PDB file of C-alpha atoms and ligand atoms in Angstrom:
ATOM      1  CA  UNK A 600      -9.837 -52.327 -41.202  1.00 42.00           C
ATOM      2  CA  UNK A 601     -12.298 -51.885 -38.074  1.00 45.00           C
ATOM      3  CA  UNK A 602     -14.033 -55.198 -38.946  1.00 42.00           C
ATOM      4  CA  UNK A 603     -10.566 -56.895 -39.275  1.00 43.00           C
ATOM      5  CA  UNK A 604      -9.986 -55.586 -35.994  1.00 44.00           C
ATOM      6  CA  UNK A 605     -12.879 -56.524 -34.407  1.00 43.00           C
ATOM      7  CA  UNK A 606     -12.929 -60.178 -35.749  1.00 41.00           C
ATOM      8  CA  UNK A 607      -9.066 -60.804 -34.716  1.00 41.00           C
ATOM      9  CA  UNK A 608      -9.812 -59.784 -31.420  1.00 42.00           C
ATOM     10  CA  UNK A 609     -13.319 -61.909 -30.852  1.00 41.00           C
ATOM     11  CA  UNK A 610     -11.199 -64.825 -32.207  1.00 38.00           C
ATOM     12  CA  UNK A 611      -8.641 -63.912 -29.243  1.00 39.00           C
ATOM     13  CA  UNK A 612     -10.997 -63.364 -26.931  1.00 38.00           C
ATOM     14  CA  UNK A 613     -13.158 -66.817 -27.370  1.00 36.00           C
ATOM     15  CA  UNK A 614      -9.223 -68.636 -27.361  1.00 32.00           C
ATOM     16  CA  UNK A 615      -8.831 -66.968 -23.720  1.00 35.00           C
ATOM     17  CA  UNK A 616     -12.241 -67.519 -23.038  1.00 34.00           C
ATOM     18  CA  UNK A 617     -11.314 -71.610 -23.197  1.00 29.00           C
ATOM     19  CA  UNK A 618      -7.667 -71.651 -21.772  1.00 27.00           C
ATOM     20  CA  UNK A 619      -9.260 -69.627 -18.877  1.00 27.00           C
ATOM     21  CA  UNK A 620     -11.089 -72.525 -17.800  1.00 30.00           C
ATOM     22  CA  UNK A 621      -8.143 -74.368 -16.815  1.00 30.00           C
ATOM     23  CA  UNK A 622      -6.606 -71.661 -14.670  1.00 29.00           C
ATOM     24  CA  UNK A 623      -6.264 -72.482 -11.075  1.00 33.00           C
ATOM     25  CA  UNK A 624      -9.338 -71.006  -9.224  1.00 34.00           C
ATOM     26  CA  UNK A 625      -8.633 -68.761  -6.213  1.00 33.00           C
ATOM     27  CA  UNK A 626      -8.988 -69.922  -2.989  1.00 39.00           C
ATOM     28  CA  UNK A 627     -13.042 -70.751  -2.494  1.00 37.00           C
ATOM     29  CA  UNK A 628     -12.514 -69.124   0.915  1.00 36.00           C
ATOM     30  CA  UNK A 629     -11.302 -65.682  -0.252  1.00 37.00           C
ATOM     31  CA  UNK A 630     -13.557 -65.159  -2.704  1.00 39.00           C
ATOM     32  CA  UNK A 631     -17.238 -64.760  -1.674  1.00 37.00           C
ATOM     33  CA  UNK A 632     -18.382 -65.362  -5.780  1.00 37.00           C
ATOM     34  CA  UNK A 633     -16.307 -66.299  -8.430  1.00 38.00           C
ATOM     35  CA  UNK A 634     -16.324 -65.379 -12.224  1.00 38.00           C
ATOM     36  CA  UNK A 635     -14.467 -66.944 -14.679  1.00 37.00           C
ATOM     37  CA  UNK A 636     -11.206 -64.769 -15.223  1.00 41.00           C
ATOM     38  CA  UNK A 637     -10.173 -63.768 -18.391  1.00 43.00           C
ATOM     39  CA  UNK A 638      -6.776 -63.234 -18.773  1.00 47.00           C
ATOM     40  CA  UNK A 639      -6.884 -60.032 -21.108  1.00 46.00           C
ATOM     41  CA  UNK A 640      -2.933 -59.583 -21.948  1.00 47.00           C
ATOM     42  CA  UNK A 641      -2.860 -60.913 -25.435  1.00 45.00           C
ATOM     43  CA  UNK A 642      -6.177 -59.909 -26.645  1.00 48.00           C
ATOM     44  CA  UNK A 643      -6.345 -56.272 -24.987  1.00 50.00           C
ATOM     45  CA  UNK A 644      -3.117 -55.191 -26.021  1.00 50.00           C
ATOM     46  CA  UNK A 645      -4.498 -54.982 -29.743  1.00 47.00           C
ATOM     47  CA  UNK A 646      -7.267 -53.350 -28.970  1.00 52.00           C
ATOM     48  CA  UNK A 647      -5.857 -51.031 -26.138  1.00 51.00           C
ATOM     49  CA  UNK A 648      -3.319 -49.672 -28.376  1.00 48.00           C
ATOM     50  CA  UNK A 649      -6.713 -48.908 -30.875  1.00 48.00           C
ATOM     51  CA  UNK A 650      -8.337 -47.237 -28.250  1.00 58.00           C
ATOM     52  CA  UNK A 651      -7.937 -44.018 -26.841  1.00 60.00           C
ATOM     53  CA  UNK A 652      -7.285 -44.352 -22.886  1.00 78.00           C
ATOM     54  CA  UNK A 653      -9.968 -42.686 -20.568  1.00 91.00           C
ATOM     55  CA  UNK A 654      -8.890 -40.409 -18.199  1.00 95.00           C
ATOM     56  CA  UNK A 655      -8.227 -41.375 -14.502  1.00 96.00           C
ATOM     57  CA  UNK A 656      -7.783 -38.950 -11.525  1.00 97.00           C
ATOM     58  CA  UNK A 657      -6.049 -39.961  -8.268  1.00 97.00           C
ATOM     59  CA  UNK A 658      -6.740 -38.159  -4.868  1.00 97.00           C
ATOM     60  CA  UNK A 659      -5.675 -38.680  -1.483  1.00 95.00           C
ATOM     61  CA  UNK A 660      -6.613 -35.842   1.421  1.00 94.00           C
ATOM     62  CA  UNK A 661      -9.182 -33.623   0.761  1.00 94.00           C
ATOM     63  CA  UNK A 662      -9.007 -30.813   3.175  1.00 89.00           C
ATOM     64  CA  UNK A 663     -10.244 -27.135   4.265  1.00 80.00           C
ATOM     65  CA  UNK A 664      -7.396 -25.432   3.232  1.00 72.00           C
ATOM     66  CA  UNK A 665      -6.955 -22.419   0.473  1.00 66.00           C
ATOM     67  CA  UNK A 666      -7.199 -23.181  -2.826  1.00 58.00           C
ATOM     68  CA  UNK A 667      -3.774 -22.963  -4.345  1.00 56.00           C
ATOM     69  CA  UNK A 668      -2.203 -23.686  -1.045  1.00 62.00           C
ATOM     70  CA  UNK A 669      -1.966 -27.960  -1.482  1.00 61.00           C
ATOM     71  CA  UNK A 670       0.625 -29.997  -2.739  1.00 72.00           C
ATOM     72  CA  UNK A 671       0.431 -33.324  -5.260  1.00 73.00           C
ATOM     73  CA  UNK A 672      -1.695 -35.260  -1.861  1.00 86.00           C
ATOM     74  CA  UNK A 673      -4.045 -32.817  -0.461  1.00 90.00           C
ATOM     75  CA  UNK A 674      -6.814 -30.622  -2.248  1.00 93.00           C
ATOM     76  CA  UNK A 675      -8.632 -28.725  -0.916  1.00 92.00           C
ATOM     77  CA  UNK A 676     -12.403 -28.881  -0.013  1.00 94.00           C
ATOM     78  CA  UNK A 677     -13.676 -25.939  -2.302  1.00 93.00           C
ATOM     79  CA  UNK A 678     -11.456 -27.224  -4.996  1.00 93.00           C
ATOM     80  CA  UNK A 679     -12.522 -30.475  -5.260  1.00 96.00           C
ATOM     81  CA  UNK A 680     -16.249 -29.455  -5.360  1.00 97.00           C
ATOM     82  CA  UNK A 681     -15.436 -26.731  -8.204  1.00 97.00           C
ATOM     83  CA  UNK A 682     -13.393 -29.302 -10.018  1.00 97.00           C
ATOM     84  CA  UNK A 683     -16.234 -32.008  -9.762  1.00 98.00           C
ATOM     85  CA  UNK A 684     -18.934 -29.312 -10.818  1.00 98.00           C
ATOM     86  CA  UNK A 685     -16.680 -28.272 -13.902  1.00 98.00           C
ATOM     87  CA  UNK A 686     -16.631 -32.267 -14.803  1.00 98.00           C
ATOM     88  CA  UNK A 687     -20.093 -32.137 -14.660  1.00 98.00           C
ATOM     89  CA  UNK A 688     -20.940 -29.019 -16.547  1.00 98.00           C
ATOM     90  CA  UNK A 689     -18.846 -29.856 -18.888  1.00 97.00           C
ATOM     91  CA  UNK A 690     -20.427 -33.029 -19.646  1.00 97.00           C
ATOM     92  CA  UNK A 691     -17.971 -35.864 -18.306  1.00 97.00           C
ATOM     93  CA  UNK A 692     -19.556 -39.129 -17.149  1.00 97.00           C
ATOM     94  CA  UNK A 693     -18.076 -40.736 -14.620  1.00 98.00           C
ATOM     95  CA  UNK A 694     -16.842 -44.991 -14.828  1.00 97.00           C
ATOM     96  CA  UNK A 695     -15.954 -47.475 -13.056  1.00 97.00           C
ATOM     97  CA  UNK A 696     -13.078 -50.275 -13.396  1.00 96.00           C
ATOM     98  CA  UNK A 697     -15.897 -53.036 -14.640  1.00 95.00           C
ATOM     99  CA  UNK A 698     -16.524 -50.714 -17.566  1.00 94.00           C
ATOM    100  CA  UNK A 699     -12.969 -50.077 -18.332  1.00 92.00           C
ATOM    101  CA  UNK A 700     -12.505 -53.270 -18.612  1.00 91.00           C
ATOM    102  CA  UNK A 701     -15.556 -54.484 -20.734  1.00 90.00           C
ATOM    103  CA  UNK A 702     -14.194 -51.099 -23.099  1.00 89.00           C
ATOM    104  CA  UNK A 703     -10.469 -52.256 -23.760  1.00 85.00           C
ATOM    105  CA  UNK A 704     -11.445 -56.050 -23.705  1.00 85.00           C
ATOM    106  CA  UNK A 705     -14.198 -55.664 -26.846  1.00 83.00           C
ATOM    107  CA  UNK A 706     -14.438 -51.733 -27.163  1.00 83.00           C
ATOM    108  CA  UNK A 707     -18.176 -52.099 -25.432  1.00 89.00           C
ATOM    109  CA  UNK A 708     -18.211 -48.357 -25.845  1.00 90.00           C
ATOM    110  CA  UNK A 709     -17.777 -46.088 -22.211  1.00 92.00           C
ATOM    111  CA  UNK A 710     -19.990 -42.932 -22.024  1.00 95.00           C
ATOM    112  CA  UNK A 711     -19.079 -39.742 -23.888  1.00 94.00           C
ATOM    113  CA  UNK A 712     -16.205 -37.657 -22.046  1.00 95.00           C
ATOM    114  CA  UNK A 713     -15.510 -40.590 -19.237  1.00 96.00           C
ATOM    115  CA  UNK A 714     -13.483 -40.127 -16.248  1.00 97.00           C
ATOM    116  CA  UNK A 715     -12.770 -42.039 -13.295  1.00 98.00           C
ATOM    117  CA  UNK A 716     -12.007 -40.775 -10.023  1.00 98.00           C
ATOM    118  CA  UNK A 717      -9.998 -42.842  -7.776  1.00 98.00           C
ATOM    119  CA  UNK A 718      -9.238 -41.994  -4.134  1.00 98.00           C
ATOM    120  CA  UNK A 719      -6.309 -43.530  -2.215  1.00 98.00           C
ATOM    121  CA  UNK A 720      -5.669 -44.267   1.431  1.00 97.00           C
ATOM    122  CA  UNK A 721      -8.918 -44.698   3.418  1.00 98.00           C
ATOM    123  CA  UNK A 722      -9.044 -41.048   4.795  1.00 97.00           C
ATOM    124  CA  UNK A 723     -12.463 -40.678   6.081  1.00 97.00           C
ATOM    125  CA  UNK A 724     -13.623 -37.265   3.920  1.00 97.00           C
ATOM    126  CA  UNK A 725     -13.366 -39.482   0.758  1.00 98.00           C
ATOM    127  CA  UNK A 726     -16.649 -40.628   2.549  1.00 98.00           C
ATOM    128  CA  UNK A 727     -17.525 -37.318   4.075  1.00 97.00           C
ATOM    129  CA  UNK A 728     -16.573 -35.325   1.227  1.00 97.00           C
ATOM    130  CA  UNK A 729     -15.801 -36.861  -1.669  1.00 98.00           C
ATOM    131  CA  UNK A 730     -18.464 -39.149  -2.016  1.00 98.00           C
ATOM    132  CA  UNK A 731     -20.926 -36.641  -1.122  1.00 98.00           C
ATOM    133  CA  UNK A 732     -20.070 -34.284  -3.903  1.00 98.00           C
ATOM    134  CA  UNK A 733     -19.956 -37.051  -6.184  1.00 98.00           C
ATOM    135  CA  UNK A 734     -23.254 -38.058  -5.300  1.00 98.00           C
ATOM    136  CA  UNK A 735     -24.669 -34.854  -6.497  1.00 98.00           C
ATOM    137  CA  UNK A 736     -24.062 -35.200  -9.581  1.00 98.00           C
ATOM    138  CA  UNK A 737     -25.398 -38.418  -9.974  1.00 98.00           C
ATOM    139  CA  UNK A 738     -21.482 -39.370 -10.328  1.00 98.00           C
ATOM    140  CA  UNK A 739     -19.290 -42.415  -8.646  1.00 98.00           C
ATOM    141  CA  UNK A 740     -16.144 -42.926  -7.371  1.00 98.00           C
ATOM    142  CA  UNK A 741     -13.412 -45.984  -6.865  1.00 98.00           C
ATOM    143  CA  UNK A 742     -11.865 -46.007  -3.141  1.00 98.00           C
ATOM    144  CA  UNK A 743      -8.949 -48.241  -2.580  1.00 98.00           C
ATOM    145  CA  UNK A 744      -8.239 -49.380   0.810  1.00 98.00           C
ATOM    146  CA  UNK A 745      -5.101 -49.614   2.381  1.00 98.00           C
ATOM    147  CA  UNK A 746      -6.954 -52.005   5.277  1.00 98.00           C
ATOM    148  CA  UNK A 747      -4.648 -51.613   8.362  1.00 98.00           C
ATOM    149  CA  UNK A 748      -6.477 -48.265   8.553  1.00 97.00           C
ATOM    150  CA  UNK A 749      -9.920 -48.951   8.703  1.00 98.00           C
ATOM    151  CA  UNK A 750     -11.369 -47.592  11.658  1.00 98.00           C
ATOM    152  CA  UNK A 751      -8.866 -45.597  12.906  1.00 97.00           C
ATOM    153  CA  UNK A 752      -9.176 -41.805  13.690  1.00 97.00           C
ATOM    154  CA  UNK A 753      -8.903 -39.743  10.342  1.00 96.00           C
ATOM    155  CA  UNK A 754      -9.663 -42.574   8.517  1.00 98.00           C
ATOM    156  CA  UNK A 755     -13.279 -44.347   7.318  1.00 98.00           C
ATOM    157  CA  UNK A 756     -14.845 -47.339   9.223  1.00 98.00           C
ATOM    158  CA  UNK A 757     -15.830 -50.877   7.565  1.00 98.00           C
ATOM    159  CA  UNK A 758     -19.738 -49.237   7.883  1.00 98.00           C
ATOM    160  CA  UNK A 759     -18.803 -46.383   6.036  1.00 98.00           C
ATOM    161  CA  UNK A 760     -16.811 -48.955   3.263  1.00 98.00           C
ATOM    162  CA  UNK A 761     -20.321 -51.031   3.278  1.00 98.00           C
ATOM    163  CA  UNK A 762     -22.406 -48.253   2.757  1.00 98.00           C
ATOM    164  CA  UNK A 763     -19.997 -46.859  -0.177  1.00 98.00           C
ATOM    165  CA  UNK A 764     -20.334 -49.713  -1.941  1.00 98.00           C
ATOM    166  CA  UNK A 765     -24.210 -49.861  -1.673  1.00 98.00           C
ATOM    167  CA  UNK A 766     -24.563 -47.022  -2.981  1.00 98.00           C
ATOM    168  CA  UNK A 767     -22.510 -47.960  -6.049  1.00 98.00           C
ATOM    169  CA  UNK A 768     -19.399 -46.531  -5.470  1.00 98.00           C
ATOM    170  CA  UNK A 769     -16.293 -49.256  -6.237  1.00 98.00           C
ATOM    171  CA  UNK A 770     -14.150 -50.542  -2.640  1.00 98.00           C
ATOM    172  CA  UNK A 771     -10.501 -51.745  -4.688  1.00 98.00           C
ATOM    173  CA  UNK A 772      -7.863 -53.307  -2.818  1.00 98.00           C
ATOM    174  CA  UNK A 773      -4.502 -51.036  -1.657  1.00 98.00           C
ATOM    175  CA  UNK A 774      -2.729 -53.644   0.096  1.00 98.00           C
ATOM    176  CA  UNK A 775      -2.843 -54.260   4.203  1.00 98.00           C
ATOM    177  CA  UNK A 776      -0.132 -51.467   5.517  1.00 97.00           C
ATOM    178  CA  UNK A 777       1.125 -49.939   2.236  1.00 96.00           C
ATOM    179  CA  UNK A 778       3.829 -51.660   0.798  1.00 94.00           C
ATOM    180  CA  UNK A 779       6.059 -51.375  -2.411  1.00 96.00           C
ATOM    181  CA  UNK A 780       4.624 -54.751  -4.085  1.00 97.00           C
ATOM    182  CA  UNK A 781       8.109 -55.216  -5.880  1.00 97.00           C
ATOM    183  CA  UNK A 782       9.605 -55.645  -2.621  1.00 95.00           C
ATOM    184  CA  UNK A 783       6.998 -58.343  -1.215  1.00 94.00           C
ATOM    185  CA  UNK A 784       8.324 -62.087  -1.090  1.00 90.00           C
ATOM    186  CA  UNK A 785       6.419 -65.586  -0.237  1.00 88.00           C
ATOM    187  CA  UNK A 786       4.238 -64.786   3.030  1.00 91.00           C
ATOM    188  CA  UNK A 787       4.283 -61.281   2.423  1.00 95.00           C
ATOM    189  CA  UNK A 788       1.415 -61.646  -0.072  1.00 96.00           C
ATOM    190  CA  UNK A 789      -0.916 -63.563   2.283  1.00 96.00           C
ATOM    191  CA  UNK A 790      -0.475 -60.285   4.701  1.00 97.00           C
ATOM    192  CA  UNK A 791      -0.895 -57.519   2.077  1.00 97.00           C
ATOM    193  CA  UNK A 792      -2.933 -59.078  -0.864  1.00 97.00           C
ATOM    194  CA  UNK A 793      -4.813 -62.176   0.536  1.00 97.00           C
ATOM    195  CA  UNK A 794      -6.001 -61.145   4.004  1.00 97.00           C
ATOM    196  CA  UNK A 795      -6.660 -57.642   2.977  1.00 98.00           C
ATOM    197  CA  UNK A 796      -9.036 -58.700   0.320  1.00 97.00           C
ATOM    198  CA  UNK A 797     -10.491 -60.936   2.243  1.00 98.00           C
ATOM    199  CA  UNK A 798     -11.499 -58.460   4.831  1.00 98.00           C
ATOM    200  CA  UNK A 799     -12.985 -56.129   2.603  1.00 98.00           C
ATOM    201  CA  UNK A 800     -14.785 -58.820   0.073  1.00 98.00           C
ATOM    202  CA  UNK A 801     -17.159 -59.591   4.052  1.00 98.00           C
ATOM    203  CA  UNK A 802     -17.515 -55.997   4.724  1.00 98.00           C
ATOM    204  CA  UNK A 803     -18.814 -55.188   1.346  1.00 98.00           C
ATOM    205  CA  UNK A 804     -20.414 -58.618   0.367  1.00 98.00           C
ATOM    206  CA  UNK A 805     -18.939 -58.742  -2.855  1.00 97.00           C
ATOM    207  CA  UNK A 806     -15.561 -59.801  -4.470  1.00 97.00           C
ATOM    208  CA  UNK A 807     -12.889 -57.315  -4.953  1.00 98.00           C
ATOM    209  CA  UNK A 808     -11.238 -57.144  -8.185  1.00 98.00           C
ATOM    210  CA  UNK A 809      -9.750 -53.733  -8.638  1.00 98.00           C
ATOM    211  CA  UNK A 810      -6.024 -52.836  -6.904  1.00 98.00           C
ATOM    212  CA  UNK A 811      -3.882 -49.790  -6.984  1.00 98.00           C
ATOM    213  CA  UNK A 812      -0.434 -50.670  -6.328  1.00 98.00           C
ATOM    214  CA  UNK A 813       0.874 -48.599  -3.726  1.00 97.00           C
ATOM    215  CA  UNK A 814       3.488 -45.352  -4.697  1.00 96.00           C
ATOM    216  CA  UNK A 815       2.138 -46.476  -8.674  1.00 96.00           C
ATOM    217  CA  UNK A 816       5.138 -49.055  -8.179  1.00 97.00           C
ATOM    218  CA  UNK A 817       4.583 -52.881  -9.949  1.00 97.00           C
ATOM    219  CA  UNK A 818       6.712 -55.258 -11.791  1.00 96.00           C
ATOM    220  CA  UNK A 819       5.633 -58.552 -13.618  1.00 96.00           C
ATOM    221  CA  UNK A 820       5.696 -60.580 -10.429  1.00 95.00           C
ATOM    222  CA  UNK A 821       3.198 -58.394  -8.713  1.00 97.00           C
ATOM    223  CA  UNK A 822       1.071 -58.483 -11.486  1.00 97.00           C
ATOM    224  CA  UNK A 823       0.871 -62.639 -11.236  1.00 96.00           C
ATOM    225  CA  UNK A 824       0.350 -62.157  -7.763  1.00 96.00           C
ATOM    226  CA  UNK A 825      -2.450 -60.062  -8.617  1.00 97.00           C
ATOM    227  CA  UNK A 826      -3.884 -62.195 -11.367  1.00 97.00           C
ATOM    228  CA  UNK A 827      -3.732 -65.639  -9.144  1.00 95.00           C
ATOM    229  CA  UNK A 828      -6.264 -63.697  -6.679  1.00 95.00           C
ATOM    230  CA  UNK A 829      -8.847 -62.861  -9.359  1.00 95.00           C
ATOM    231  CA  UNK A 830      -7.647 -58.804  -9.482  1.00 97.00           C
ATOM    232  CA  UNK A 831      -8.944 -57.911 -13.173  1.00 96.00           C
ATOM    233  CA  UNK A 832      -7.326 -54.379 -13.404  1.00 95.00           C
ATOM    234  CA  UNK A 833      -4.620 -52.310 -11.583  1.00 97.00           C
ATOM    235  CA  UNK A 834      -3.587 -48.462 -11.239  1.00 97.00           C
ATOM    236  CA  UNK A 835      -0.557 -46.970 -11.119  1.00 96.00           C
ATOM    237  CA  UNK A 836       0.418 -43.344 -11.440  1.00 95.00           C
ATOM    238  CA  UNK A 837       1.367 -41.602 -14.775  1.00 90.00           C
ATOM    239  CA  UNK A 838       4.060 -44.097 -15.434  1.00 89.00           C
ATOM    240  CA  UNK A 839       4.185 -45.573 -18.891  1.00 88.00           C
ATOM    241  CA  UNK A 840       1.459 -48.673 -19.481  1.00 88.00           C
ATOM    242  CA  UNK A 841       3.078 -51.725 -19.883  1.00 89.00           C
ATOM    243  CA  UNK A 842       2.411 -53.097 -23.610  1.00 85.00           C
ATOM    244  CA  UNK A 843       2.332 -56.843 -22.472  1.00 88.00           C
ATOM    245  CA  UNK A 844       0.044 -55.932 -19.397  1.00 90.00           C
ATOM    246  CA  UNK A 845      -2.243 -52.464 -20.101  1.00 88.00           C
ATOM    247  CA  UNK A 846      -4.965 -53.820 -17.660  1.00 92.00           C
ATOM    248  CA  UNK A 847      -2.580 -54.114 -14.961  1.00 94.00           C
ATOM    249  CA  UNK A 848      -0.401 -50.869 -15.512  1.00 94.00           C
ATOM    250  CA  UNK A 849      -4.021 -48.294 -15.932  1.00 94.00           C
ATOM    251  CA  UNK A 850      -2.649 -44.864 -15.886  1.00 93.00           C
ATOM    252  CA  UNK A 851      -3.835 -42.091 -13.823  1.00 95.00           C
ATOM    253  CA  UNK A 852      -3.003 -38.653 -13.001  1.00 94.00           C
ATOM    254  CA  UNK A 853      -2.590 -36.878  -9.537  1.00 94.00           C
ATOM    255  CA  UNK A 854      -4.484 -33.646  -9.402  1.00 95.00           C
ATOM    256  CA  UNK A 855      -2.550 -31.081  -7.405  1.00 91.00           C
ATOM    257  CA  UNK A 856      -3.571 -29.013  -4.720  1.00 88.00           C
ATOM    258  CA  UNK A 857      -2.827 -26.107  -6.895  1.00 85.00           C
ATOM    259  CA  UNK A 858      -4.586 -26.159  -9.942  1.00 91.00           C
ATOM    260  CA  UNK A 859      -7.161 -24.196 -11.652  1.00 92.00           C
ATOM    261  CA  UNK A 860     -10.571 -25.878 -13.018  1.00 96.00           C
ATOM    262  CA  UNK A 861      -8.969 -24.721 -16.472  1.00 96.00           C
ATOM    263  CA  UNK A 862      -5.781 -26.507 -15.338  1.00 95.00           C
ATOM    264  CA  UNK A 863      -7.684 -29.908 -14.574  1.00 96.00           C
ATOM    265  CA  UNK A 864      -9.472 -29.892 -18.111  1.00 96.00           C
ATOM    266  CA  UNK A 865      -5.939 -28.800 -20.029  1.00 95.00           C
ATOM    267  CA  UNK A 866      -4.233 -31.604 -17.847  1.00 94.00           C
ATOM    268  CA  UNK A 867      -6.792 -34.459 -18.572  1.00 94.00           C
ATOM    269  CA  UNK A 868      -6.630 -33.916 -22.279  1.00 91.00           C
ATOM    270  CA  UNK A 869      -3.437 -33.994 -22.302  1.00 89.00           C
ATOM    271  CA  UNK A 870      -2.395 -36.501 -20.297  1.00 87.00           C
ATOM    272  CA  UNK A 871      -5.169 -39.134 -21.809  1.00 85.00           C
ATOM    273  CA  UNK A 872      -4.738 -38.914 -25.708  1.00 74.00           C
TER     274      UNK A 872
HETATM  275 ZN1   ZN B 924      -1.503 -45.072  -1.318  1.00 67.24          ZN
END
């Protein structure tokens, strides 16, 4: 049954493989490389629904306050560090988006226990925090930039997205000022997809191809608007994935301000079955 599998899905892989070199290419200007782009939604969702989903954390403040005392948007300092020490000790390995994909495109296989930590909004102790404690562990992180913010007090600068990325860590895109992409029309996509990417593909010298969709809210058009501009996976929240589109609906789960380290391993397994 496995080699069925796997030959049914190589087949639909090489087929994409050749329609893909038709698609209209992106914009030379906005993209500072190009790779061919794949489009996965036919051949992944076979072998998405075979595969397990890894788990996916979302963050957004990180702040000195008690543990216990944050809400769905703000953790706290000491609890992030004990719940990226109790990842570590417990043996998760940490992925990025480029290995996600590579797993539910042809089941190249991830680590054992993966996870993916994502952090939202730009504030500046995903750099002077998170990051840090990531680093100590030998683990990285995915950042996605909402770009109207870079630079501004509280939040990190284009040096501190630059050295991020240099040091391995994944800069995804998070629109220009924060939108709900299902209420974007014509222009509106030149202000919060094109020229956001843009910006961040010359700070970081490389092309950006991961998005989280802003409040975890998409619909098919946002998705083609994503697609067009070379995006090869988005995140939403814990909403249901989309059957037709699983690399463009990628789960993840906020971790509250309030929970135990025992609370963070009972909510990953169940959450990611
Ligand atoms: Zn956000």
């Amino acid at each position: 049954m496995k080699l069925i599998y796997t030959i049914i899905l190589l087949i639909g892989v090489t087929v994409l493989q050749r329609c893909g070199a038709g698609e209209t290419k992106r914009n030379q200007q906005q993209k500072i490389s190009q790779q061919p782009i794949i489009n996965p939604s036919v051949a992944s969702v076979f072998a998405i629904q075979k595969l397990n989903q890894a788990p996916v954390l979302c963050y957004h403040n990180i702040h000195d306050v008690t543990i216990g005392a944050g809400s769905d948007y703000t953790v706290s300092t000491n609890a992030f560090k004990a719940q990226v020490k109790i990842l570590a000790d417990s043996g998760y390995h940490t992925i990025l988006p480029a290995q996600l994909w590579t797993y539910l495109i042809d089941g190249t296989p991830l680590p054992p226990k993966p996870i993916m930590f994502t952090f939202d909004d730009t504030h500046r102790e995903h750099y002077s925090i998170a990051a840090l404690e990531l680093e100590k562990y030998g683990f990285k992180g995915v950042f996605f930039i909402m770009t109207v913010c870079v630079g501004k007090p509280g939040y990190m600068t284009a040096g501190q997205l630059k050295a991020l990325s240099e040091k391995g860590h994944i800069i995804g895109g998070h629109t220009w000022d924060h939108f709900d992409l299902r209420t974007l029309h014509d222009k509106d996509w030149v202000v919060q997809l094109d020229k956001p990417n843009l910006y961040l593909e010359k700070i970081i010298g490389k092309p950006v191809q991961s998005f989280a969709y802003p409040f975890g809210a998409w619909n098919d058009a946002a998705i083609d608007e994503l697609k067009k501009r070379g995006i090869k996976e988005a995140f939403q929240l814990s909403g249901k994935q989309s059957e037709k589109e699983p690399l463009y609906t990628i789960r993840r789960i906020l971790v509250a301000g309030n929970w135990s380290t025992k609370q963070l391993l009972s909510a990953i397994k169940t959450s990611f079955k």
